[in-house]
PDB file of C-alpha atoms and ligand atoms in Angstrom:
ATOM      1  CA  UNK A   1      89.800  95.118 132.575  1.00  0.00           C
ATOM      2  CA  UNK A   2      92.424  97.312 130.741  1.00  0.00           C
ATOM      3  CA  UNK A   3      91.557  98.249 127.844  1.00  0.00           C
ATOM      4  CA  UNK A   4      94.934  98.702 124.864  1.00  0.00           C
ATOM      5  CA  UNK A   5      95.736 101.994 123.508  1.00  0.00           C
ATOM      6  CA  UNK A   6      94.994 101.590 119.505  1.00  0.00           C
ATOM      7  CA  UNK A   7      97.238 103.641 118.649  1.00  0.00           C
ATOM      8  CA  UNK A   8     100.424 102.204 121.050  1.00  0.00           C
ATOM      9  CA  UNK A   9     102.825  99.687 119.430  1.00  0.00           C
ATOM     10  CA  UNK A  10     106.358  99.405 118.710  1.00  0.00           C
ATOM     11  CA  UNK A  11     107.911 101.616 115.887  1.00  0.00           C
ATOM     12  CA  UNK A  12     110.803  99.146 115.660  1.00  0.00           C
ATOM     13  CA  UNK A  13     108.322  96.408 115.030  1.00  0.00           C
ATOM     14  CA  UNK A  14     106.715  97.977 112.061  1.00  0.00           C
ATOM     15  CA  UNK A  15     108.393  96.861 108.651  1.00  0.00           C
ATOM     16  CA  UNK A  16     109.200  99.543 105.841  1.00  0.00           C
ATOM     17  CA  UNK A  17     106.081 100.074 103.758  1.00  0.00           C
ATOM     18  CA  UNK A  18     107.732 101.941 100.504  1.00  0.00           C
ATOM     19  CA  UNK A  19     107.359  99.373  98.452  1.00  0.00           C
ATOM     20  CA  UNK A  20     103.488  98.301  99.775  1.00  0.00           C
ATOM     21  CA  UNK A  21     100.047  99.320  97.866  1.00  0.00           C
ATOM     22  CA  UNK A  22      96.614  99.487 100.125  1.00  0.00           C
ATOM     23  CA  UNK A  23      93.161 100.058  99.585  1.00  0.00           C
ATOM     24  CA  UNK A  24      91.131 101.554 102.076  1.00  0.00           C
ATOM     25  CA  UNK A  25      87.150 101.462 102.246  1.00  0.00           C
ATOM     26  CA  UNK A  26      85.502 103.392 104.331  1.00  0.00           C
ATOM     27  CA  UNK A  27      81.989 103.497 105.561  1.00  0.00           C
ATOM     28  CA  UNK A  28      79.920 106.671 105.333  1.00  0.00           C
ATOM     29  CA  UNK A  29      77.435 105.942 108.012  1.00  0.00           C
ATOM     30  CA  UNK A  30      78.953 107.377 111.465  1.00  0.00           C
ATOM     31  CA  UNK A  31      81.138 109.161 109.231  1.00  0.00           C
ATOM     32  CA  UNK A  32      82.243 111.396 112.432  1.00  0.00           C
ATOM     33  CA  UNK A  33      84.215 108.475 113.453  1.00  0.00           C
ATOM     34  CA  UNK A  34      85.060 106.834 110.128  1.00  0.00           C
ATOM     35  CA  UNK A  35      86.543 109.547 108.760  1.00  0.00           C
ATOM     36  CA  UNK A  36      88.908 109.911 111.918  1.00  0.00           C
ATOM     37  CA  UNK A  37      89.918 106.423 111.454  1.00  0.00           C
ATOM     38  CA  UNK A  38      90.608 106.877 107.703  1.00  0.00           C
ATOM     39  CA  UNK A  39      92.984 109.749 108.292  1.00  0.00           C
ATOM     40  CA  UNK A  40      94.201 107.554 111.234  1.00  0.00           C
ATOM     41  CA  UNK A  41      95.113 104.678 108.694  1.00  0.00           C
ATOM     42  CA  UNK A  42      96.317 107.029 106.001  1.00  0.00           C
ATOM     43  CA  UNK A  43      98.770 108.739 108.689  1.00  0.00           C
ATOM     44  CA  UNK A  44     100.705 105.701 110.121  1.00  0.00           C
ATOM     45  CA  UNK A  45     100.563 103.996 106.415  1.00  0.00           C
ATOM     46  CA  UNK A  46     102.413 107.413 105.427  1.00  0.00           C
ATOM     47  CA  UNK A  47     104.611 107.492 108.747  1.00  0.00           C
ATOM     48  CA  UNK A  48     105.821 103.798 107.772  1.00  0.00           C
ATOM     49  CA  UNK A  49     106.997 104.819 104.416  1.00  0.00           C
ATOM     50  CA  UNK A  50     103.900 104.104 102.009  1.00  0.00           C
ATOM     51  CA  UNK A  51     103.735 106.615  99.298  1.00  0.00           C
ATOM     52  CA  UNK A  52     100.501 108.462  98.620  1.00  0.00           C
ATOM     53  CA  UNK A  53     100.144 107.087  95.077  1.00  0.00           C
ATOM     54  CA  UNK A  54      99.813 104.144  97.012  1.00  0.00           C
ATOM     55  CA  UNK A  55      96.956 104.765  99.483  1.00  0.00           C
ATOM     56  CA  UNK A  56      93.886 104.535  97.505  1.00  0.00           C
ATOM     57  CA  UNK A  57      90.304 105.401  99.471  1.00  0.00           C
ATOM     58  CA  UNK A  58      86.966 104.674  98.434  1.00  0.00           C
ATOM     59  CA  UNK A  59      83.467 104.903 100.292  1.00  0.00           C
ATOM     60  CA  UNK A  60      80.756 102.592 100.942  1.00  0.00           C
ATOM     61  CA  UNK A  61      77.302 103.645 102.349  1.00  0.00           C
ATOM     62  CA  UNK A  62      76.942 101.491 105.801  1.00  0.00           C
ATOM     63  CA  UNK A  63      79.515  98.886 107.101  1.00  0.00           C
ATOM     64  CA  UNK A  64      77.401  95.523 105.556  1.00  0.00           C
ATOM     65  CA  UNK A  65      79.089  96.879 102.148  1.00  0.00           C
ATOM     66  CA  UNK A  66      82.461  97.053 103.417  1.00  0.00           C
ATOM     67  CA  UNK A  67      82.519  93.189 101.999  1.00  0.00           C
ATOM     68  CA  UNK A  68      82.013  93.999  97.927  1.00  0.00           C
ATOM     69  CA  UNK A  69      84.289  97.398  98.523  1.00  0.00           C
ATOM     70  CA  UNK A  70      86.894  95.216  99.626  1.00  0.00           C
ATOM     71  CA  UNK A  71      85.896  92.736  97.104  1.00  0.00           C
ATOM     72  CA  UNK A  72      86.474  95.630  94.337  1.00  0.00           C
ATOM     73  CA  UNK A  73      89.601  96.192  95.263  1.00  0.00           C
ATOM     74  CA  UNK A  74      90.833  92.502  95.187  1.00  0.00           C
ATOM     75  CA  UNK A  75      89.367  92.059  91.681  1.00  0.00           C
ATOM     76  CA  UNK A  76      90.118  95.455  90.107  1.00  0.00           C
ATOM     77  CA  UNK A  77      93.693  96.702  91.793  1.00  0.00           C
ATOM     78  CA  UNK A  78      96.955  95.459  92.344  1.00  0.00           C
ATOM     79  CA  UNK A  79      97.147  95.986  96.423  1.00  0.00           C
ATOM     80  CA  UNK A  80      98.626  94.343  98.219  1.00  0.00           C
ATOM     81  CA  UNK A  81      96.343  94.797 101.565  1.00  0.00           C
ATOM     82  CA  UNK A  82      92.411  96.420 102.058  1.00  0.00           C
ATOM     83  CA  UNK A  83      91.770  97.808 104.545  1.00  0.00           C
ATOM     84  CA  UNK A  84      88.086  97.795 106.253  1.00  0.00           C
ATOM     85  CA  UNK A  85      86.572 101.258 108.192  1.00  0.00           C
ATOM     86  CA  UNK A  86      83.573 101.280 109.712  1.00  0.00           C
ATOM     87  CA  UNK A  87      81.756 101.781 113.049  1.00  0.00           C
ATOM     88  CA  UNK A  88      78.724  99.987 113.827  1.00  0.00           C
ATOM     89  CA  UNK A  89      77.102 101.464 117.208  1.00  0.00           C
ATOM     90  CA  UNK A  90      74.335  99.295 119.046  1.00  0.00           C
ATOM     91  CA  UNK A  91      70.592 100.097 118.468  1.00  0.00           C
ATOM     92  CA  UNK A  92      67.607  99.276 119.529  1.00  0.00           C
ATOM     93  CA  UNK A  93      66.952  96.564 117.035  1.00  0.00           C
ATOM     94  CA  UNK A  94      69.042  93.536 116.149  1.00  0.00           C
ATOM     95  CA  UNK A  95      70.305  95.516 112.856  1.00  0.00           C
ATOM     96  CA  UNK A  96      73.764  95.433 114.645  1.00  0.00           C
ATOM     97  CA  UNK A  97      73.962  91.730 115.292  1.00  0.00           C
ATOM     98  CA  UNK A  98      73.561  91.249 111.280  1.00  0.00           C
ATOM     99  CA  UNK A  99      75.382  94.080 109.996  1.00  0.00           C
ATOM    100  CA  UNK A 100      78.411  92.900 112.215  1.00  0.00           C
ATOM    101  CA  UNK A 101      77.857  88.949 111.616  1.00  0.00           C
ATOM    102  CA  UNK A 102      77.894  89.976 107.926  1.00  0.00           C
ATOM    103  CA  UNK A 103      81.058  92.138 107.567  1.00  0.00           C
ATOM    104  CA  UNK A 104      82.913  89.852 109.844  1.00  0.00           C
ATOM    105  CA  UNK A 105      82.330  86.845 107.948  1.00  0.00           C
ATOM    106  CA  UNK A 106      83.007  89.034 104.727  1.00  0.00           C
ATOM    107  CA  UNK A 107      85.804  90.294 105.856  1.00  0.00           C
ATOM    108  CA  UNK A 108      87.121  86.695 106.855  1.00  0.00           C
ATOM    109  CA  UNK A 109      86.077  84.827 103.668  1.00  0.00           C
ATOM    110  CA  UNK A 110      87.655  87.632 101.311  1.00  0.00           C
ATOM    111  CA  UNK A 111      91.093  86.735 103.534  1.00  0.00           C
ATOM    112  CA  UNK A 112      90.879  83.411 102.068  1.00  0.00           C
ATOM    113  CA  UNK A 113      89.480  83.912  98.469  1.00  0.00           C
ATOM    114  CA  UNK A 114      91.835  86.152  97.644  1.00  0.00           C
ATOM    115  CA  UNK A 115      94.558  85.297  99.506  1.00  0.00           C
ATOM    116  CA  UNK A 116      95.027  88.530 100.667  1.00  0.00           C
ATOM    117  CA  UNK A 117      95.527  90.618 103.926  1.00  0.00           C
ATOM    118  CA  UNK A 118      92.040  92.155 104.675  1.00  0.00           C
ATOM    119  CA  UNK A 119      92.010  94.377 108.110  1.00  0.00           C
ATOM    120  CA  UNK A 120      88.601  94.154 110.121  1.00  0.00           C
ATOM    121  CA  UNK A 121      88.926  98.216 111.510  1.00  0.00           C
ATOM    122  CA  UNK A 122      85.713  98.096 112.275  1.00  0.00           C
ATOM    123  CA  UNK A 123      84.372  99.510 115.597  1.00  0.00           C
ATOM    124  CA  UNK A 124      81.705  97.676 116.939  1.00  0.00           C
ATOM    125  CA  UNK A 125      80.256  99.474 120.445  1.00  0.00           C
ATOM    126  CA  UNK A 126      77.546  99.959 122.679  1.00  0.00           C
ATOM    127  CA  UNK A 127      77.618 103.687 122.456  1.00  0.00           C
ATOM    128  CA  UNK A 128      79.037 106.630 120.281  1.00  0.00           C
ATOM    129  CA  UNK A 129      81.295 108.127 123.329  1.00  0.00           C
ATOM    130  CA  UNK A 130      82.964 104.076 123.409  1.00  0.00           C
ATOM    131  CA  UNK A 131      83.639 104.825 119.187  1.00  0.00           C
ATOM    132  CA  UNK A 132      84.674 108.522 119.525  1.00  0.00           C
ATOM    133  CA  UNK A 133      87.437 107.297 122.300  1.00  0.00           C
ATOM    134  CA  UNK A 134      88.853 104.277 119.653  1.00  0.00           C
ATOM    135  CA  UNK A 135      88.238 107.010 116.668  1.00  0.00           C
ATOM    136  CA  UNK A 136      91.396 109.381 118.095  1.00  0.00           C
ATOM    137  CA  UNK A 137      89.925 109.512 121.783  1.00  0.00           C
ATOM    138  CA  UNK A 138      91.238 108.596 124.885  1.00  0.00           C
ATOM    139  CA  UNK A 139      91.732 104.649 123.810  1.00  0.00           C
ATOM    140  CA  UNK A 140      93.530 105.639 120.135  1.00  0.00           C
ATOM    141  CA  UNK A 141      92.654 104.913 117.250  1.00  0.00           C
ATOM    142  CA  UNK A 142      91.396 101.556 115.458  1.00  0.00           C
ATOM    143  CA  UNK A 143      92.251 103.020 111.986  1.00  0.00           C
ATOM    144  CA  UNK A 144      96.216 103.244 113.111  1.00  0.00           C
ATOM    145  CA  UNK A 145      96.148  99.459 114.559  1.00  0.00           C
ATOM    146  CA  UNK A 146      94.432  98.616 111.523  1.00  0.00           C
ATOM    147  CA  UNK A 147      96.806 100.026 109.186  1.00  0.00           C
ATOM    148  CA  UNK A 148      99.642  98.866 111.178  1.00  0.00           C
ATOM    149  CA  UNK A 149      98.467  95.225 110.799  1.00  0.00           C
ATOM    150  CA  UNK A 150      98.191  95.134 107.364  1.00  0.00           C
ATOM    151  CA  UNK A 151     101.566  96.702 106.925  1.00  0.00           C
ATOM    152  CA  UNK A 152     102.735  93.804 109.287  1.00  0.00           C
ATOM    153  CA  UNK A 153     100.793  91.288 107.204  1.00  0.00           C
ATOM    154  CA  UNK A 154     101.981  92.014 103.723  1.00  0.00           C
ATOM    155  CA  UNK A 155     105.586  92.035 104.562  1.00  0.00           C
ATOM    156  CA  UNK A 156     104.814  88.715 106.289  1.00  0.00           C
ATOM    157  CA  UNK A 157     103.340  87.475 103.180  1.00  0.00           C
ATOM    158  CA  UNK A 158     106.113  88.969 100.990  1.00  0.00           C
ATOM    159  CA  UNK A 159     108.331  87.150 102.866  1.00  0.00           C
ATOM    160  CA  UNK A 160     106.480  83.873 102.447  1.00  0.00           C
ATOM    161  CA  UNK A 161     106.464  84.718  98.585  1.00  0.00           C
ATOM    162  CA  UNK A 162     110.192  85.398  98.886  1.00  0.00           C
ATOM    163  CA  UNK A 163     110.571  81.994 100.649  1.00  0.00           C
ATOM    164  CA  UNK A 164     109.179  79.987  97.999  1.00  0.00           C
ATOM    165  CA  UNK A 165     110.958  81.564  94.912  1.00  0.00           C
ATOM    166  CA  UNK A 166     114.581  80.723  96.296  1.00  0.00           C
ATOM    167  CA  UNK A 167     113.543  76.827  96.409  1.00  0.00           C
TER     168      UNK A 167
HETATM  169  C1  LIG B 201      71.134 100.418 108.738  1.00  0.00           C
HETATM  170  C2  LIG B 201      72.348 100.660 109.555  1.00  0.00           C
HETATM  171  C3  LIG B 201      72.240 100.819 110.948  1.00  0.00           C
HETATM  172  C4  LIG B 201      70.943 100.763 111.672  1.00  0.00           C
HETATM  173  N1  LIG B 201      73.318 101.073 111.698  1.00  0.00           N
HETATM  174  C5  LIG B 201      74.540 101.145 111.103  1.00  0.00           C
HETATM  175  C6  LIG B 201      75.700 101.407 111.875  1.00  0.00           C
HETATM  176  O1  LIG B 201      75.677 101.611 113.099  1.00  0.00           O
HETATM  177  N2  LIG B 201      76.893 101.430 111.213  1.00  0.00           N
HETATM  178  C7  LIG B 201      77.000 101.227 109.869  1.00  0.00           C
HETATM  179  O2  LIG B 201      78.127 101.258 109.342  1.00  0.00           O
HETATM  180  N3  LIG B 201      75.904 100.994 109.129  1.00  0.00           N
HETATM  181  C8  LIG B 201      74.696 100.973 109.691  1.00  0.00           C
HETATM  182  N4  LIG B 201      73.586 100.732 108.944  1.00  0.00           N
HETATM  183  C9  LIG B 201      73.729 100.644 107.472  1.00  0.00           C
HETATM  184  C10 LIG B 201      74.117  99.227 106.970  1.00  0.00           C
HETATM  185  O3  LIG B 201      75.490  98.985 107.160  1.00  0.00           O
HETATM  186  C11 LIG B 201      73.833  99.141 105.454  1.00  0.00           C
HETATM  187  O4  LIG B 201      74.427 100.216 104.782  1.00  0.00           O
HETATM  188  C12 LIG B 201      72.336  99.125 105.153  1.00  0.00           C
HETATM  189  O5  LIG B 201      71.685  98.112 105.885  1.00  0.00           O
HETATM  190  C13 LIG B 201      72.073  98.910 103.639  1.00  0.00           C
HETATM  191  O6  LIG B 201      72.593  97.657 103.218  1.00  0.00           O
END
C-alpha cells in the first residue's frame, strides 16, 4: 500500500491564515518526535500567513493529557483552532490501546463541545523508526498536515459564520 507524504498538498488549496489564532499542545513524552512535529506545525502555520503572536504552544506530559490541554485552550483563549501533538509508539502492554482510545475520543468530543476545529496530529505506530519517518522523515511530517487542516477548517468555519450573518 502507498503510504501519503505528510507533508505533500496543494499550496493553492491552503486559505490565507493572517487573520487565524491556534493553540498548539504538545506532548513531552517521545519528545524527539514531538518536538519535530511542533516546529513542523509552527512552520507551515507561519508559511500560510499566521503571525507568531498568534501561534501559542504549551506542553503536556504524555499524549492521554492532550484532551484537558486542548480543553484549556477552548476555555481560556480566543483560538480559533488547537492543535493536538503527540506520538504514542506500541509497547508491550495494552497502555497504547488506552492512551490512544482516550485522546481520540477526547480529541473528538472537544470538536463538538466546543464547536471548534481540534486536529488529532497524533502519531500512533508500531515502532519509533515508523514515527521518526512521519516526524520530518522519509513519509513528512504529521505536524505540517495537521496544521494545514486546521488552517483549512477554520476558514471553512469562518465561512459558515460569514454565511449566516448575511441572512
Ligand atoms: C505511560 C505512557 C506510555 C507507556 N507510552 C506513551 C507513549 O508512547 N506516548 C505518550 O505520549 N505517552 C505515553 N505514556 C504517558 C501517558 O500518555 C500519560 O502521560 C500517563 O499515562 C499519565 O497519565
Amino acid at each position: 500500500m502507498a503510504t501519503k507524504n505528510l507533508s505533500a498538498y496543494d499550496l493553492n488549496s491552503v486559505p490565507d491564515g493572517k487573520d487565524m489564532k491556534f493553540g498548539i499542545v504538545v506532548s513531552e513524552w517521545n519528545y524527539e518526535i514531538t518536538g519535530a512535529l511542533a516546529r513542523g506545525a509552527v512552520e507551515t502555520l507561519k508559511k500560510h500567513g499566521v503571525k507568531d503572536d498568534d501561534i501559542l504552544v504549551n506542553h503536556v506530559p504524555g499524549s492521554f493529557e492532550l484532551t484537558l490541554g486542548g480543553q484549556f485552550f477552548a476555555e481560556y483563549t480566543d483560538v480559533d483552532s488547537i492543535i493536538l501533538l503527540g506520538c504514542v509508539i506500541q509497547g508491550e502492554t495494552r497502555h497504547f490501546d488506552f492512551i490512544c482510545q482516550g485522546v481520540a475520543k477526547g480529541a473528538t468530543d472537544l470538536n463538538i463541545k466546543y464547536n471548534l476545529p481540534v486536529i488529532f496530529g497524533i502519531l500512533t505506530t508500531d515502532n519509533q523508526q515508523q514515527a521518526l519517518d512521519r516526524a520530518g522523515g522519509k513519509l513528512g511530517n504529521k505536524g505540517d498536515e495537521a496544521a494545514v487542516t486546521a488552517i483549512k477548517m477554520v476558514s471553512l468555519q469562518k465561512n459558515f459564520e460569514s454565511e449566516i450573518q448575511i441572512e
